CSV table of N, CA and C and ligand atoms in Angstrom, one decimal:
chain,number,residue,atom,x,y,z
A,21,MET,N,-2.9,-8.8,8.4
A,21,MET,CA,-3.4,-7.6,9.2
A,21,MET,C,-2.3,-6.6,9.4
A,22,ASP,N,-2.7,-5.4,9.3
A,22,ASP,CA,-1.8,-4.3,9.5
A,22,ASP,C,-1.9,-3.6,10.8
A,23,LEU,N,-0.8,-3.2,11.4
A,23,LEU,CA,-0.9,-2.5,12.7
A,23,LEU,C,-1.7,-1.2,12.7
A,24,SER,N,-1.9,-0.7,11.5
A,24,SER,CA,-2.6,0.6,11.3
A,24,SER,C,-4.1,0.4,11.6
A,25,GLU,N,-4.5,-0.9,11.6
A,25,GLU,CA,-5.9,-1.2,11.9
A,25,GLU,C,-6.3,-0.9,13.4
A,26,PHE,N,-5.2,-0.9,14.2
A,26,PHE,CA,-5.4,-0.7,15.6
A,26,PHE,C,-5.6,0.8,16.0
A,27,VAL,N,-6.7,1.3,15.5
A,27,VAL,CA,-7.0,2.7,15.8
A,27,VAL,C,-7.8,2.8,17.1
A,28,GLU,N,-7.7,3.9,17.8
A,28,GLU,CA,-8.6,4.1,18.9
A,28,GLU,C,-10.0,4.1,18.6
A,29,GLY,N,-10.8,3.3,19.3
A,29,GLY,CA,-12.2,3.2,19.1
A,29,GLY,C,-12.6,2.0,18.2
A,30,ALA,N,-11.6,1.3,17.6
A,30,ALA,CA,-11.9,0.1,16.8
A,30,ALA,C,-12.3,-1.0,17.7
A,31,SER,N,-13.2,-1.9,17.2
A,31,SER,CA,-13.6,-3.1,17.9
A,31,SER,C,-12.8,-4.2,17.4
A,32,VAL,N,-12.3,-5.1,18.3
A,32,VAL,CA,-11.6,-6.3,17.8
A,32,VAL,C,-12.1,-7.5,18.5
A,33,GLN,N,-11.8,-8.6,17.8
A,33,GLN,CA,-12.2,-9.9,18.4
A,33,GLN,C,-11.0,-10.7,18.6
A,34,THR,N,-10.8,-11.3,19.8
A,34,THR,CA,-9.6,-12.1,20.1
A,34,THR,C,-9.8,-13.6,19.7
A,35,LYS,N,-8.7,-14.3,19.5
A,35,LYS,CA,-8.8,-15.7,19.2
A,35,LYS,C,-9.2,-16.5,20.4
A,36,LYS,N,-8.6,-16.1,21.6
A,36,LYS,CA,-9.0,-16.7,22.8
A,36,LYS,C,-9.9,-15.8,23.6
A,37,PRO,N,-11.0,-16.2,24.2
A,37,PRO,CA,-11.8,-15.3,25.0
A,37,PRO,C,-11.1,-14.9,26.3
A,38,HIS,N,-11.5,-13.8,26.8
A,38,HIS,CA,-11.0,-13.3,28.1
A,38,HIS,C,-11.5,-14.2,29.2
A,39,ALA,N,-11.0,-14.1,30.4
A,39,ALA,CA,-11.4,-14.9,31.5
A,39,ALA,C,-12.9,-14.9,31.8
A,40,CYS,N,-13.5,-13.7,31.4
A,40,CYS,CA,-14.9,-13.6,31.7
A,40,CYS,C,-15.8,-14.2,30.6
A,41,GLY,N,-15.1,-14.7,29.5
A,41,GLY,CA,-15.9,-15.4,28.5
A,41,GLY,C,-16.1,-14.5,27.2
A,42,GLY,N,-15.8,-13.2,27.3
A,42,GLY,CA,-16.1,-12.3,26.2
A,42,GLY,C,-14.9,-12.3,25.3
A,43,ASP,N,-15.1,-12.1,24.0
A,43,ASP,CA,-14.0,-12.1,23.0
A,43,ASP,C,-14.1,-10.7,22.2
A,44,ARG,N,-14.9,-9.8,22.7
A,44,ARG,CA,-14.9,-8.5,22.0
A,44,ARG,C,-14.3,-7.4,22.9
A,45,TRP,N,-13.5,-6.6,22.2
A,45,TRP,CA,-12.7,-5.6,22.9
A,45,TRP,C,-12.8,-4.3,22.1
A,46,ARG,N,-12.5,-3.2,22.8
A,46,ARG,CA,-12.4,-1.9,22.1
A,46,ARG,C,-11.0,-1.4,22.4
A,47,ILE,N,-10.4,-0.8,21.4
A,47,ILE,CA,-9.1,-0.2,21.6
A,47,ILE,C,-9.3,1.2,22.2
A,48,VAL,N,-8.7,1.3,23.4
A,48,VAL,CA,-8.9,2.5,24.2
A,48,VAL,C,-7.8,3.6,23.9
A,49,ARG,N,-6.6,3.1,23.9
A,49,ARG,CA,-5.5,4.0,23.6
A,49,ARG,C,-4.4,3.3,22.8
A,50,ARG,N,-3.9,4.0,21.8
A,50,ARG,CA,-2.9,3.5,21.0
A,50,ARG,C,-1.7,4.3,21.1
A,51,GLY,N,-0.6,3.7,21.7
A,51,GLY,CA,0.6,4.4,21.9
A,51,GLY,C,1.8,3.4,21.6
A,52,ALA,N,2.8,3.5,22.5
A,52,ALA,CA,3.9,2.5,22.4
A,52,ALA,C,3.4,1.2,22.7
A,53,ASP,N,2.4,1.1,23.6
A,53,ASP,CA,1.6,-0.1,23.8
A,53,ASP,C,0.1,0.2,23.6
A,54,VAL,N,-0.7,-0.8,23.5
A,54,VAL,CA,-2.1,-0.6,23.2
A,54,VAL,C,-2.9,-1.1,24.4
A,55,ARG,N,-3.8,-0.2,24.8
A,55,ARG,CA,-4.7,-0.5,25.9
A,55,ARG,C,-6.1,-0.9,25.3
A,56,ILE,N,-6.5,-2.1,25.6
A,56,ILE,CA,-7.8,-2.5,25.1
A,56,ILE,C,-8.8,-2.9,26.3
A,57,LYS,N,-10.0,-2.7,26.0
A,57,LYS,CA,-11.0,-2.8,27.1
A,57,LYS,C,-12.0,-4.0,26.7
A,58,CYS,N,-12.2,-4.9,27.6
A,58,CYS,CA,-13.1,-6.0,27.4
A,58,CYS,C,-14.5,-5.4,27.4
A,59,LEU,N,-15.3,-5.7,26.3
A,59,LEU,CA,-16.6,-5.1,26.3
A,59,LEU,C,-17.6,-5.9,27.1
A,60,THR,N,-17.2,-7.1,27.6
A,60,THR,CA,-18.1,-7.9,28.4
A,60,THR,C,-18.0,-7.5,29.9
A,61,CYS,N,-16.8,-7.5,30.4
A,61,CYS,CA,-16.6,-7.2,31.8
A,61,CYS,C,-16.0,-5.8,32.1
A,62,GLY,N,-15.6,-5.1,31.1
A,62,GLY,CA,-15.1,-3.8,31.3
A,62,GLY,C,-13.6,-3.6,31.7
A,63,ARG,N,-13.0,-4.7,31.9
A,63,ARG,CA,-11.6,-4.7,32.3
A,63,ARG,C,-10.7,-4.2,31.2
A,64,GLU,N,-9.6,-3.5,31.6
A,64,GLU,CA,-8.7,-3.0,30.6
A,64,GLU,C,-7.3,-3.7,30.7
A,65,ILE,N,-6.7,-4.0,29.6
A,65,ILE,CA,-5.3,-4.5,29.7
A,65,ILE,C,-4.5,-3.8,28.7
A,66,CYS,N,-3.2,-3.9,28.9
A,66,CYS,CA,-2.2,-3.3,28.0
A,66,CYS,C,-1.4,-4.3,27.3
A,67,LEU,N,-1.2,-4.2,26.0
A,67,LEU,CA,-0.4,-5.1,25.2
A,67,LEU,C,0.5,-4.4,24.3
A,68,LEU,N,1.6,-5.0,24.0
A,68,LEU,CA,2.4,-4.4,22.9
A,68,LEU,C,1.7,-4.7,21.6
A,69,PRO,N,1.9,-3.8,20.6
A,69,PRO,CA,1.2,-4.0,19.3
A,69,PRO,C,1.4,-5.4,18.7
A,70,ASP,N,2.6,-5.9,18.8
A,70,ASP,CA,2.9,-7.2,18.2
A,70,ASP,C,2.2,-8.3,18.9
A,71,GLU,N,2.1,-8.2,20.2
A,71,GLU,CA,1.3,-9.2,21.0
A,71,GLU,C,-0.1,-9.2,20.6
A,72,LEU,N,-0.7,-8.0,20.5
A,72,LEU,CA,-2.1,-7.8,20.2
A,72,LEU,C,-2.4,-8.4,18.8
A,73,LYS,N,-1.4,-8.1,17.9
A,73,LYS,CA,-1.6,-8.6,16.6
A,73,LYS,C,-1.7,-10.2,16.5
A,74,LYS,N,-1.0,-10.8,17.4
A,74,LYS,CA,-1.0,-12.3,17.5
A,74,LYS,C,-2.3,-12.8,18.1
A,75,ARG,N,-2.9,-12.0,19.0
A,75,ARG,CA,-4.1,-12.5,19.7
A,75,ARG,C,-5.4,-12.2,19.0
A,76,ILE,N,-5.3,-11.3,18.0
A,76,ILE,CA,-6.6,-10.9,17.4
A,76,ILE,C,-7.0,-11.7,16.2
A,77,ARG,N,-8.3,-12.1,16.2
A,77,ARG,CA,-8.8,-12.8,15.0
A,77,ARG,C,-9.2,-11.8,13.9
A,78,ARG,N,-9.8,-10.7,14.3
A,78,ARG,CA,-10.1,-9.7,13.3
A,78,ARG,C,-10.5,-8.4,13.9
A,79,THR,N,-10.4,-7.4,13.1
A,79,THR,CA,-10.9,-6.1,13.6
A,79,THR,C,-12.2,-5.7,12.9
A,80,GLU,N,-13.0,-4.9,13.6
A,80,GLU,CA,-14.3,-4.6,13.0
A,80,GLU,C,-14.4,-3.1,12.7
A,81,GLY,N,-13.3,-2.5,12.7
A,81,GLY,CA,-13.3,-1.0,12.4
A,81,GLY,C,-13.9,-0.2,13.5
A,82,LYS,N,-14.0,1.0,13.2
A,82,LYS,CA,-14.4,2.0,14.2
A,82,LYS,C,-16.0,1.9,14.3
A,83,ALA,N,-16.5,1.8,15.5
A,83,ALA,CA,-17.9,1.7,15.7
A,83,ALA,C,-18.5,3.1,15.7
B,130,LIG,ZN1,-13.7,-9.7,30.2
């Protein structure tokens, strides 16, 4: 997986589900860190790109 896949608006699936049980996220903002939003509960979290890369199972491109 390439970091260039983390574009704003892309959907991603994490290896481990969020606390709410959802594993689908949308990339909200891509900068020095990446803000992603849980599509199940709407909560947003910030991760470093390298951390995000480790947590993600796959990206689903821009919806
Ligand atoms: Zn959630």
